[in-house]
XYZ file of C-alpha atoms in Angstrom:
746
model
C -0.088 0.183 -0.226
C 1.477 3.159 -0.513
C -0.172 7.086 0.156
C -0.113 9.543 -1.878
C -1.478 13.718 -0.769
C -2.352 16.508 -3.299
C -5.414 18.480 -4.093
C -8.249 17.685 -6.977
C -7.036 19.575 -10.417
C -10.029 18.120 -12.410
C -13.196 15.587 -12.050
C -12.601 13.104 -15.247
C -15.751 11.259 -14.831
C -17.736 10.642 -11.576
C -20.994 7.843 -10.895
C -23.198 9.385 -9.443
C -25.151 6.551 -7.918
C -22.618 4.411 -6.955
C -19.602 7.388 -6.598
C -17.084 5.800 -8.990
C -15.180 8.660 -9.658
C -11.874 9.323 -11.866
C -10.108 12.638 -10.850
C -6.897 13.821 -11.325
C -4.619 14.531 -8.429
C -2.182 16.995 -8.010
C 0.700 15.149 -5.833
C 4.072 17.476 -5.451
C 3.572 19.368 -8.379
C 2.776 16.813 -10.820
C -0.869 15.426 -12.163
C -1.437 11.803 -10.712
C -4.885 9.965 -12.397
C -6.654 8.766 -9.330
C -9.858 6.239 -9.483
C -12.406 5.222 -6.554
C -15.017 5.606 -4.495
C -15.149 9.418 -3.369
C -18.184 10.230 -1.511
C -17.594 14.365 -3.016
C -13.941 14.958 -3.918
C -14.829 17.945 -5.934
C -12.346 20.390 -7.470
C -9.439 21.976 -5.328
C -10.453 20.109 -2.506
C -7.169 18.613 -0.719
C -6.812 14.628 0.162
C -4.449 11.752 1.228
C -5.095 8.491 -0.243
C -3.744 5.279 0.219
C -3.946 2.573 -2.100
C -1.739 1.009 -5.439
C -0.638 2.135 -8.387
C -1.803 0.221 -11.234
C -0.887 0.198 -15.128
C -4.500 0.261 -17.273
C -4.606 -1.386 -20.637
C -5.218 1.770 -22.489
C -4.636 5.164 -20.104
C -1.553 4.173 -18.149
C -0.236 4.392 -14.823
C -2.984 5.286 -12.111
C -3.530 5.236 -8.692
C -6.477 2.538 -7.614
C -7.559 4.137 -4.250
C -8.753 1.999 -1.596
C -8.947 4.651 0.453
C -9.047 8.238 1.178
C -9.113 11.121 3.954
C -10.119 14.918 3.067
C -8.128 17.465 4.627
C -8.427 20.912 4.985
C -5.628 23.138 3.350
C -2.824 24.443 4.885
C -0.846 26.570 3.370
C -2.096 29.990 2.150
C -1.571 28.925 -1.949
C -3.875 25.662 -1.034
C -6.640 27.861 0.947
C -7.033 29.896 -2.162
C -6.916 27.049 -4.538
C -9.689 25.368 -2.672
C -12.407 28.559 -1.923
C -11.700 29.541 -5.842
C -12.876 25.973 -6.981
C -16.060 25.818 -6.234
C -16.098 23.746 -3.761
C -17.698 25.714 -1.764
C -21.025 27.519 -3.337
C -21.553 31.900 -3.593
C -17.152 31.895 -3.718
C -15.497 32.079 -6.948
C -11.043 32.616 -7.786
C -11.591 36.630 -6.922
C -13.624 36.465 -4.004
C -11.306 33.527 -2.489
C -8.053 35.448 -3.257
C -9.787 38.444 -1.597
C -11.007 36.863 1.912
C -6.990 34.803 2.437
C -6.012 38.043 1.231
C -7.241 39.370 5.051
C -6.702 36.364 6.543
C -4.152 34.112 5.828
C -3.342 30.782 6.951
C -6.670 31.793 9.290
C -8.901 31.492 7.062
C -10.513 28.533 8.579
C -10.022 29.297 11.847
C -12.180 32.304 11.070
C -14.438 31.099 8.755
C -15.576 27.980 11.647
C -15.543 29.998 14.938
C -15.742 34.061 13.722
C -17.533 34.216 10.333
C -19.416 36.800 10.842
C -15.991 38.903 10.095
C -16.260 37.938 6.824
C -18.503 40.234 6.006
C -15.204 42.393 6.438
C -15.255 41.438 2.817
C -16.220 43.688 0.298
C -19.352 41.590 -1.601
C -20.246 39.414 1.405
C -23.203 39.508 3.662
C -23.681 38.975 6.724
C -26.217 36.424 5.667
C -24.068 34.981 2.875
C -21.259 34.516 5.452
C -23.259 32.756 7.944
C -24.278 30.215 4.280
C -20.638 29.832 3.377
C -19.997 29.305 6.727
C -22.658 26.413 7.523
C -21.305 25.334 3.984
C -17.992 24.243 5.491
C -19.403 22.980 8.064
C -21.365 19.960 6.523
C -18.456 19.398 4.675
C -16.113 19.164 7.872
C -19.547 16.738 8.754
C -19.348 14.638 6.189
C -15.173 14.181 6.310
C -15.142 13.366 10.319
C -18.030 11.046 9.944
C -16.179 8.723 6.875
C -12.916 9.212 8.902
C -14.980 8.314 11.972
C -16.804 5.245 9.493
C -12.886 3.570 7.887
C -11.871 3.116 11.772
C -14.347 0.271 11.485
C -13.455 -1.171 8.365
C -15.991 0.055 6.684
C -15.589 0.423 2.500
C -15.950 4.809 0.843
C -18.893 3.096 -0.586
C -20.828 2.220 2.233
C -19.249 4.696 4.286
C -21.243 7.405 2.063
C -24.706 5.083 1.532
C -24.005 5.236 6.065
C -24.273 9.057 6.439
C -26.516 9.760 4.183
C -28.835 7.770 6.036
C -27.782 9.044 9.353
C -25.972 12.395 9.260
C -23.993 12.768 12.491
C -26.745 10.295 14.567
C -24.257 7.562 12.930
C -21.796 8.021 16.030
C -24.764 7.002 18.484
C -26.569 4.269 16.514
C -23.197 2.521 16.041
C -22.399 3.040 19.868
C -25.511 1.782 20.629
C -26.892 -1.009 18.325
C -24.761 -1.118 15.130
C -27.260 -3.987 13.891
C -29.336 -1.291 12.814
C -26.857 -1.010 9.200
C -28.167 -4.668 9.065
C -31.722 -3.942 8.985
C -32.092 -0.359 7.380
C -29.147 0.501 4.435
C -29.499 -1.565 1.068
C -25.699 -3.495 1.130
C -24.720 -3.849 4.300
C -25.523 -7.623 5.530
C -25.396 -8.836 8.980
C -21.560 -10.220 8.744
C -20.733 -6.459 8.338
C -22.835 -4.975 10.803
C -21.776 -7.803 13.488
C -17.860 -7.206 11.963
C -18.735 -3.364 13.015
C -19.984 -4.671 16.482
C -17.005 -6.727 17.828
C -14.453 -3.629 16.407
C -17.222 -1.844 19.181
C -17.544 -4.496 22.159
C -21.199 -4.783 21.391
C -21.589 -8.369 23.475
C -22.065 -11.473 22.053
C -24.957 -12.140 23.490
C -26.616 -8.530 22.791
C -30.570 -8.843 22.072
C -29.497 -6.354 19.548
C -26.960 -8.684 17.749
C -29.881 -12.652 18.580
C -32.267 -10.224 17.419
C -30.408 -9.352 13.509
C -29.363 -12.483 13.030
C -33.075 -14.113 13.610
C -33.486 -11.170 10.558
C -30.199 -12.730 9.286
C -31.378 -16.437 8.951
C -34.777 -15.756 7.475
C -33.828 -13.480 5.212
C -31.356 -16.601 3.698
C -33.839 -18.369 3.731
C -36.364 -16.455 1.343
C -33.446 -16.747 -0.196
C -33.940 -20.640 -0.965
C -37.558 -19.893 -1.659
C -39.091 -20.050 1.683
C -41.291 -17.686 3.158
C -40.403 -19.040 7.248
C -38.851 -21.439 9.141
C -40.708 -24.191 12.027
C -39.271 -22.692 14.927
C -36.621 -25.504 15.432
C -35.045 -24.649 12.223
C -34.516 -21.081 12.704
C -33.247 -21.164 16.419
C -30.571 -23.994 15.582
C -29.629 -21.869 12.566
C -29.133 -18.306 14.372
C -27.679 -20.126 17.668
C -24.805 -21.364 14.879
C -24.823 -18.615 13.331
C -24.097 -16.333 16.238
C -21.767 -19.179 17.987
C -24.485 -19.037 21.206
C -26.618 -21.705 22.399
C -30.529 -22.170 21.426
C -31.383 -21.094 25.108
C -29.550 -17.907 24.506
C -31.710 -17.265 21.185
C -35.187 -18.664 22.753
C -36.792 -15.635 24.885
C -35.419 -12.786 22.233
C -37.932 -14.581 20.030
C -41.091 -13.966 21.296
C -40.227 -10.212 22.180
C -39.816 -9.875 18.630
C -43.216 -11.241 17.763
C -44.443 -8.660 20.482
C -42.488 -6.160 18.816
C -44.116 -7.211 15.052
C -40.580 -8.045 14.002
C -41.896 -11.844 13.421
C -45.287 -13.493 13.261
C -45.611 -16.819 14.836
C -48.477 -19.473 13.224
C -49.326 -22.943 13.959
C -49.201 -24.708 10.607
C -49.962 -28.083 10.402
C -48.306 -28.385 13.762
C -45.824 -26.812 12.742
C -44.586 -23.152 14.678
C -43.594 -21.335 11.176
C -41.847 -18.445 11.560
C -41.947 -15.362 9.925
C -40.366 -12.480 9.054
C -43.785 -9.710 9.445
C -43.460 -8.308 5.724
C -43.015 -12.399 4.253
C -46.594 -13.152 6.734
C -48.654 -10.014 5.562
C -48.051 -10.532 1.683
C -49.178 -14.258 1.690
C -52.094 -12.725 4.224
C -52.701 -9.342 2.121
C -52.596 -12.401 -1.182
C -55.003 -14.706 0.384
C -57.570 -12.038 1.320
C -57.292 -10.489 -2.672
C -57.627 -14.022 -4.051
C -60.737 -14.849 -1.964
C -61.968 -10.955 -3.225
C -61.727 -12.122 -6.525
C -63.475 -15.128 -6.315
C -66.318 -13.907 -4.411
C -67.490 -12.858 -7.990
C -68.497 -15.982 -10.024
C -70.930 -16.544 -12.231
C -73.041 -19.255 -11.042
C -74.878 -22.531 -11.951
C -76.820 -21.195 -15.035
C -77.848 -23.621 -17.197
C -78.901 -21.175 -19.651
C -75.743 -19.406 -19.485
C -73.800 -22.890 -19.916
C -75.815 -23.792 -22.801
C -74.675 -20.444 -24.443
C -71.450 -20.614 -23.519
C -71.287 -24.518 -25.275
C -72.848 -22.814 -27.929
C -69.775 -20.606 -27.847
C -67.130 -22.450 -28.111
C -68.531 -24.635 -30.191
C -68.307 -21.397 -32.756
C -65.061 -20.740 -31.571
C -64.006 -23.877 -32.466
C -64.993 -23.639 -36.596
C -64.255 -20.342 -36.410
C -60.787 -21.243 -35.533
C -60.344 -24.638 -36.848
C -59.325 -25.535 -33.138
C -59.488 -29.085 -31.603
C -61.023 -28.746 -27.917
C -61.437 -32.363 -26.162
C -64.383 -32.428 -23.673
C -61.674 -31.465 -20.536
C -60.529 -28.352 -22.762
C -63.951 -27.652 -23.206
C -64.934 -27.239 -19.453
C -62.020 -25.026 -19.149
C -62.721 -22.627 -21.091
C -66.318 -22.271 -19.285
C -64.855 -22.280 -16.469
C -62.388 -19.508 -17.540
C -64.986 -17.464 -18.577
C -67.039 -18.197 -15.648
C -65.227 -17.355 -12.613
C -63.907 -15.194 -11.005
C -59.984 -17.045 -10.601
C -59.233 -19.975 -12.361
C -56.164 -22.002 -13.093
C -56.081 -24.228 -15.960
C -51.918 -26.645 -15.415
C -51.321 -29.818 -17.044
C -47.402 -30.808 -18.961
C -46.391 -30.107 -22.586
C -48.156 -31.703 -24.923
C -51.534 -31.346 -23.270
C -53.384 -28.594 -24.956
C -52.482 -25.488 -22.751
C -51.989 -23.326 -25.457
C -54.900 -24.130 -27.559
C -57.281 -23.858 -24.918
C -55.904 -20.760 -23.685
C -55.832 -19.506 -27.334
C -59.061 -20.745 -27.443
C -60.232 -18.430 -24.084
C -58.673 -15.152 -25.526
C -61.501 -15.766 -29.232
C -63.891 -16.243 -26.780
C -63.222 -13.431 -24.550
C -62.794 -11.465 -27.776
C -66.134 -12.675 -28.925
C -67.549 -11.679 -26.131
C -66.529 -7.619 -25.842
C -64.509 -8.041 -23.891
C -60.592 -6.211 -22.330
C -58.143 -8.951 -21.593
C -54.621 -7.998 -20.953
C -51.743 -11.367 -21.398
C -48.566 -11.034 -19.559
C -45.860 -13.457 -18.678
C -42.787 -13.499 -15.914
C -40.001 -12.947 -18.430
C -39.722 -11.175 -21.945
C -38.754 -14.949 -23.424
C -42.042 -16.856 -21.907
C -44.077 -13.329 -23.451
C -42.408 -12.980 -26.804
C -43.509 -17.286 -26.857
C -47.177 -16.265 -25.816
C -47.644 -13.468 -28.225
C -46.365 -15.768 -31.386
C -48.856 -18.815 -29.895
C -51.353 -16.685 -29.510
C -51.352 -13.863 -31.916
C -52.102 -11.173 -28.978
C -50.163 -9.130 -27.882
C -48.224 -9.915 -24.256
C -46.174 -8.746 -22.110
C -43.888 -9.121 -18.930
C -45.778 -9.096 -15.524
C -43.271 -5.819 -14.522
C -44.357 -4.223 -18.117
C -48.389 -4.763 -17.199
C -47.764 -3.425 -14.706
C -46.267 -0.830 -15.563
C -42.629 -0.545 -13.321
C -41.219 2.825 -12.060
C -37.918 2.345 -11.102
C -36.983 6.609 -11.081
C -35.211 8.430 -8.132
C -38.036 10.298 -5.486
C -37.001 12.806 -3.209
C -36.493 9.640 -0.701
C -34.252 7.415 -2.465
C -34.873 4.984 -5.271
C -37.908 2.824 -4.679
C -39.046 0.889 -6.711
C -42.947 0.928 -7.859
C -45.185 -0.155 -9.633
C -48.196 2.354 -11.832
C -50.211 -0.078 -11.308
C -52.115 -0.663 -8.432
C -54.722 -0.681 -5.551
C -55.410 3.059 -6.536
C -54.668 2.718 -10.237
C -56.313 -0.768 -11.800
C -55.191 -2.194 -14.596
C -58.212 -1.576 -17.259
C -59.696 -5.291 -17.969
C -62.699 -7.829 -17.954
C -60.198 -10.766 -18.017
C -56.211 -10.876 -17.283
C -53.913 -14.506 -18.003
C -51.112 -15.233 -16.590
C -48.703 -17.584 -18.243
C -45.413 -19.635 -16.623
C -47.279 -19.236 -13.069
C -44.658 -21.323 -11.966
C -42.201 -19.298 -12.050
C -44.256 -16.600 -10.062
C -42.905 -15.502 -6.606
C -45.239 -14.902 -3.601
C -43.914 -10.708 -3.944
C -44.401 -10.389 -8.023
C -48.006 -11.885 -7.372
C -48.823 -9.897 -4.395
C -47.870 -6.642 -6.231
C -50.309 -8.171 -9.345
C -53.595 -9.432 -7.644
C -53.622 -5.491 -6.126
C -53.908 -3.952 -9.654
C -56.901 -6.487 -10.710
C -59.798 -5.043 -9.579
C -62.943 -6.942 -7.746
C -64.795 -8.346 -10.808
C -61.926 -8.976 -13.858
C -61.153 -12.358 -13.800
C -57.628 -13.961 -12.859
C -56.622 -16.998 -15.474
C -53.318 -18.326 -14.354
C -51.760 -20.920 -16.653
C -49.108 -23.397 -15.773
C -47.421 -26.356 -15.627
C -46.915 -26.896 -11.730
C -44.867 -30.095 -11.829
C -41.934 -27.431 -13.170
C -39.134 -25.920 -10.697
C -40.568 -23.364 -8.180
C -40.376 -19.396 -8.641
C -36.524 -18.588 -8.368
C -37.832 -15.824 -6.014
C -39.445 -17.208 -2.442
C -43.262 -18.906 -2.893
C -43.920 -21.530 -4.806
C -47.759 -19.972 -5.361
C -49.090 -22.330 -8.893
C -48.721 -24.641 -6.010
C -49.881 -23.901 -3.053
C -52.863 -21.859 -4.922
C -53.594 -25.572 -6.692
C -52.765 -27.637 -3.760
C -55.798 -25.013 -1.316
C -58.398 -26.825 -3.294
C -60.427 -23.278 -3.123
C -60.328 -22.649 -7.191
C -61.750 -24.334 -9.586
C -59.143 -25.609 -11.658
C -58.660 -27.926 -14.673
C -55.384 -30.152 -15.134
C -55.421 -31.343 -18.228
C -53.394 -34.762 -19.243
C -53.895 -35.648 -22.537
C -50.754 -36.005 -24.695
C -52.493 -34.616 -27.970
C -51.578 -37.064 -31.125
C -49.069 -34.593 -32.847
C -47.611 -34.254 -29.703
C -46.843 -38.143 -29.228
C -44.289 -37.679 -32.436
C -42.673 -35.651 -29.954
C -39.877 -37.811 -27.703
C -39.091 -34.946 -25.866
C -42.781 -34.887 -24.349
C -43.555 -38.426 -24.083
C -40.671 -38.584 -22.462
C -40.979 -35.265 -20.226
C -44.487 -37.078 -18.870
C -42.655 -40.781 -18.395
C -40.203 -38.778 -16.061
C -42.903 -37.250 -13.931
C -44.622 -40.671 -13.634
C -40.922 -41.726 -12.804
C -40.444 -44.014 -15.280
C -37.960 -45.282 -17.818
C -36.877 -43.382 -20.239
C -35.499 -44.742 -24.076
C -31.982 -44.114 -24.652
C -31.106 -45.307 -28.020
C -31.135 -42.868 -29.820
C -33.889 -44.223 -32.131
C -36.034 -40.930 -31.557
C -35.608 -37.998 -34.239
C -35.830 -34.974 -31.384
C -34.661 -37.143 -28.203
C -30.521 -38.349 -27.977
C -27.960 -39.635 -25.491
C -24.470 -39.754 -26.116
C -23.068 -41.437 -22.851
C -19.917 -40.650 -22.520
C -18.016 -40.889 -18.246
C -15.050 -38.375 -18.952
C -15.418 -34.660 -18.815
C -12.367 -33.526 -21.708
C -14.259 -35.203 -24.176
C -18.391 -34.231 -23.252
C -16.670 -31.008 -23.348
C -14.910 -31.264 -26.952
C -18.255 -33.525 -27.714
C -20.508 -30.329 -26.635
C -18.560 -27.842 -28.956
C -19.327 -30.079 -31.664
C -22.793 -30.309 -31.494
C -22.916 -26.325 -30.776
C -20.796 -25.633 -33.903
C -21.251 -28.422 -36.500
C -24.446 -30.399 -35.959
C -27.384 -29.670 -34.118
C -27.540 -25.862 -35.378
C -28.815 -26.820 -39.250
C -31.058 -30.029 -37.694
C -32.940 -27.549 -35.051
C -33.164 -24.456 -38.386
C -31.245 -22.167 -36.119
C -27.861 -20.071 -35.284
C -24.876 -21.744 -32.623
C -26.386 -18.971 -30.364
C -29.601 -20.316 -29.970
C -28.195 -23.539 -28.934
C -28.294 -23.766 -24.978
C -26.804 -25.344 -22.434
C -28.362 -26.300 -19.522
C -26.677 -27.514 -16.448
C -27.290 -28.704 -12.976
C -25.410 -26.791 -10.796
C -22.708 -23.588 -11.621
C -19.237 -25.052 -9.838
C -17.407 -27.723 -10.432
C -16.764 -29.002 -13.891
C -19.483 -29.488 -15.530
C -20.800 -26.070 -13.662
C -21.857 -23.315 -15.369
C -18.797 -21.063 -14.491
C -16.358 -23.220 -15.724
C -18.507 -24.735 -19.336
C -19.265 -20.461 -20.166
C -15.042 -20.637 -19.585
C -15.157 -22.926 -22.129
C -17.227 -22.652 -24.440
C -16.512 -18.598 -24.889
C -13.279 -19.938 -26.645
C -14.729 -21.738 -29.165
C -18.173 -19.571 -30.032
C -16.561 -15.710 -29.421
C -13.293 -16.483 -28.824
C -10.505 -13.276 -28.824
C -9.963 -11.316 -31.832
C -8.204 -7.974 -33.077
C -12.298 -6.699 -34.446
C -13.845 -7.730 -30.736
C -13.290 -5.324 -27.715
C -13.477 -6.921 -24.304
C -13.316 -6.082 -21.126
C -11.977 -8.617 -17.956
C -14.507 -8.246 -14.733
C -13.515 -10.554 -11.737
C -12.885 -13.344 -13.401
C -15.083 -13.022 -16.733
C -13.918 -11.311 -19.958
C -16.433 -9.615 -21.533
C -15.916 -9.672 -25.163
C -18.000 -8.016 -27.497
C -20.778 -10.500 -29.441
C -20.928 -12.500 -26.131
C -23.765 -14.397 -24.681
C -24.775 -12.576 -21.268
C -27.634 -12.921 -18.844
C -28.651 -10.719 -15.859
C -28.586 -12.879 -13.085
C -30.526 -10.067 -10.516
C -33.728 -7.674 -10.400
C -32.759 -4.344 -10.840
C -35.715 -1.972 -11.247
C -33.726 1.423 -11.802
C -31.712 0.279 -15.445
C -32.698 2.161 -18.321
C -33.221 0.682 -21.408
C -34.472 2.100 -24.834
C -35.803 0.499 -28.599
C -34.677 2.171 -31.385
C -36.058 2.094 -34.783
C -35.286 3.721 -37.718
C -31.887 5.813 -37.852
C -31.303 4.929 -34.170
C -33.503 6.797 -32.911
C -35.118 5.872 -29.661
C -39.109 4.028 -29.589
C -39.666 3.011 -26.049
C -38.300 3.076 -22.934
C -38.109 1.887 -19.515
C -36.720 0.843 -16.725
C -36.200 -2.330 -15.110
C -34.169 -5.456 -16.145
C -34.687 -9.162 -14.703
C -33.021 -12.156 -13.070
C -33.060 -14.333 -15.920
C -33.115 -12.123 -18.880
C -30.642 -12.843 -21.399
C -29.568 -10.674 -24.183
C -25.669 -10.148 -26.472
C -23.426 -8.021 -26.178
C -22.930 -5.690 -29.449
C -20.331 -2.712 -27.907
C -17.573 -2.601 -25.011
C -16.606 1.386 -24.755
C -13.547 1.731 -23.219
C -13.646 5.382 -22.954
C -16.662 5.808 -21.699
C -16.323 2.200 -19.173
C -19.983 1.025 -20.529
C -20.532 -2.240 -22.312
C -23.860 -2.040 -24.043
C -26.435 -5.472 -23.917
C -28.947 -5.904 -26.771
C -31.528 -8.020 -24.529
C -35.107 -9.910 -25.882
C -37.548 -7.510 -27.123
C -34.634 -4.968 -29.036
C -34.160 -3.872 -25.448
C -30.883 -1.908 -24.800
C -29.153 -1.851 -21.757
C -25.405 0.189 -20.721
C -23.462 -1.316 -18.255
C -20.443 1.191 -16.631
C -17.708 -1.137 -15.713
C -18.355 -1.126 -12.313
C -21.856 -2.670 -12.137
C -20.459 -5.855 -14.405
C -21.053 -7.878 -11.125
C -25.007 -8.216 -12.432
C -24.075 -9.593 -15.230
C -22.460 -13.087 -16.153
C -21.780 -15.447 -20.105
C -25.124 -17.759 -20.848
C -23.383 -19.712 -23.483
C -24.105 -22.606 -20.231
C -26.507 -21.639 -17.757
C -28.293 -23.561 -14.663
C -31.924 -25.350 -15.071
C -33.169 -23.589 -12.683
C -32.396 -19.856 -15.141
C -33.822 -21.915 -17.812
C -37.347 -21.431 -16.398
C -39.901 -19.511 -18.966
C -37.629 -20.094 -21.093
C -37.794 -22.255 -24.611
C -34.727 -23.464 -26.813
C -34.593 -24.823 -30.812
C -32.294 -27.245 -29.190
C -30.800 -28.003 -25.238
C -27.699 -29.977 -24.332
C -27.558 -31.149 -20.875
C -24.318 -33.026 -19.659
C -25.468 -35.251 -16.807
C -22.549 -36.570 -14.862
C -22.042 -36.773 -11.538
C -23.362 -33.835 -9.210
C -24.901 -33.513 -5.254
C -27.742 -35.363 -4.333
C -30.343 -32.772 -4.141
C -29.501 -31.264 -7.090
C -29.840 -35.028 -8.844
C -33.734 -34.738 -9.118
C -36.918 -36.004 -11.196
C -38.579 -32.533 -11.137
C -35.315 -30.879 -12.624
C -34.536 -33.648 -15.278
C -38.213 -33.007 -16.116
C -37.966 -29.076 -16.219
C -34.575 -28.593 -17.921
C -36.101 -31.515 -21.138
C -39.294 -29.274 -21.128
C -37.297 -26.293 -21.772
C -36.660 -27.576 -25.946
C -38.880 -27.057 -28.944
C -36.744 -28.966 -30.838
C -33.864 -31.123 -30.019
C -32.354 -32.407 -26.491
C -28.867 -34.349 -26.337
C -27.497 -35.675 -22.810
C -24.267 -36.076 -22.285
C -23.647 -37.897 -19.669
C -24.449 -41.118 -17.222
C -27.237 -43.286 -17.586
C -27.174 -44.419 -13.959
C -27.013 -41.002 -13.169
C -30.512 -40.148 -15.523
C -31.156 -42.841 -13.505
C -31.057 -41.164 -10.219
C -32.635 -38.311 -11.116
C -35.536 -40.335 -12.188
C -35.763 -41.934 -9.261
C -34.993 -39.177 -6.809
C -38.489 -37.284 -5.553
C -36.417 -35.756 -3.073
C -36.485 -32.413 -4.166
C -36.183 -28.756 -1.490
C -39.119 -28.491 0.479
C -40.413 -24.328 0.657
C -41.926 -23.205 3.760
C -45.023 -21.356 2.585
C -48.543 -20.644 3.758
C -50.716 -19.481 1.318
C -52.620 -22.823 2.007
C -53.051 -22.019 5.912
C -53.648 -18.214 4.609
C -56.164 -19.037 2.198
C -58.321 -22.008 4.476
C -58.207 -19.537 7.602
C -60.421 -17.237 5.103
C -63.012 -19.561 4.298
C -62.723 -21.245 7.791
C -63.822 -17.522 8.729
C -66.659 -16.868 6.181
C -68.334 -20.542 6.920
C -68.672 -19.774 10.826
């Protein structure tokens, strides 16, 4: 580590969101380029920075700052330069010169202790003198707080966030309860707060620490898809995290329930402990669904007869052939406030959905179609012939900055509901409890809500298992299609999917036209054949480009995990070239032409769709976990990487924010939910038992439209078909729904 000290001559670049800054620092009379996160380093300011000199491929020698402190200038020339730089509003170069000429090296002392004396200078009133003093005091407060926070190992970026949230209150908060940071400051988790607390000297068995630990464990559980944890599990996990006995944790849980931080419910003989937000989200969903169900068509023989005739006319006009179960589904969708249509591949969900839409249109009803992802919405639009959007766009996501800071909100809500007689949501298995809650808030009583999906797919990436819970509750009319239609029977993808779901053995004899198995027991051989398939036979076989062939794997890590496969596939599918710019970020190299995926929801990211002459024809905010695109340009000068996602959305990523992107030549089966590819390749050799289950295999092969090729072991495939032990999700929507019905009956 080296330390340099100088004054800021020029701020070259500054990101106002994350405070990443490139500035020119004059050190001993020589200009030095410094990069790093600065809170408000302004021109003329004197700083002392710690870090190291690095050599940038384009910009040459730079100083990479790891920490810094802002200092008041300590000589007459530096004082004049600072005051005249614009760092203090209302003081220009000439006024700065007059102030320093009058007070010399005592200038800052005068401003701090006798600010009224500034009015002795021509051009400065008493009011202006007070404003100048207040500005310097505020800068001093920021400076002191940054230095105070850095003592506890807090990075500049986090220190800025903390000070912006709490201001001068931060000193008292850290001394009393640093765990507030984990609850109230985005980006600071329990572990960071715990490290700060240890340095401050907070006792390991402090109630504050135990409370924060409990909430942290529930937060981690949400990442696993849970809405609650059984009390014994929560106690054990928290005690292990904190290094305490379970007895030390016990008394804090009921106290947090009294403070409404936790909710404890008896569900099926299990003491279920929720974070309050998760519990009330489930409860609110149940209430809104219950209200929607109150409006139904009821039993009316004349209406049933009319519907029957209308459905027959739709079949004739649209040249659709429906079986009795499909006709019943269409009728139930028209008669009920909430209706669920489910079924596996090839069972006619798409045909039935199209019939429902055509009947709604025939009846003169307004309807809206949506799906959780851009790919799923695009496929819905292609198969129905009607416009479909993502749920986020349907709800008009607004990720704009407000005066209170960034607040994700949907413009469509209970105050501004969707205007439709019916709303149809496809791929419901992907919808988590929080997105479903947002959707329900925008649906008014009297609107039909039609939910379509396959409950045997993997559950949503986010918390909950909404479709399974709704179907398992028995509270809603639903139709589960189970007949494989003749055309679908010709596809071994469809046939094998159903056999896998039923736990039956599948044929691996390669007599199929669309389902192939290559037995290989060496990782390097699997790499070789995977590349040969993508660059050779498969694209022509399924009438697609090599980049449209998707590799799906059960895991992220390991020789056949997504991370390692991406590095290998990138070398062959998009090799380095003088014609392609690239940028190294962490362990990844992002190159023009690369296939990439967004790996977290970012509601603030702006996108635009460009029309003729590169003129924007549509704009919005929000790029979501699982969205896939291609890198179209890498701009080293602007430090921007541009990606084109589905639907033509163009997004610019600053280099500092590339942790949100991953290469996507290979992705996990979990990440493939809701997508469909012309051909997929699945390497299945070995993996942890929890990942080798029937549900995962079923989901993977049903992502293919034209061809599935599995590379690996027969034994692994048989093991997956036999293993029904998928991870159980702790959710309570079923109980919330049944509680409401029970109360109504009482």
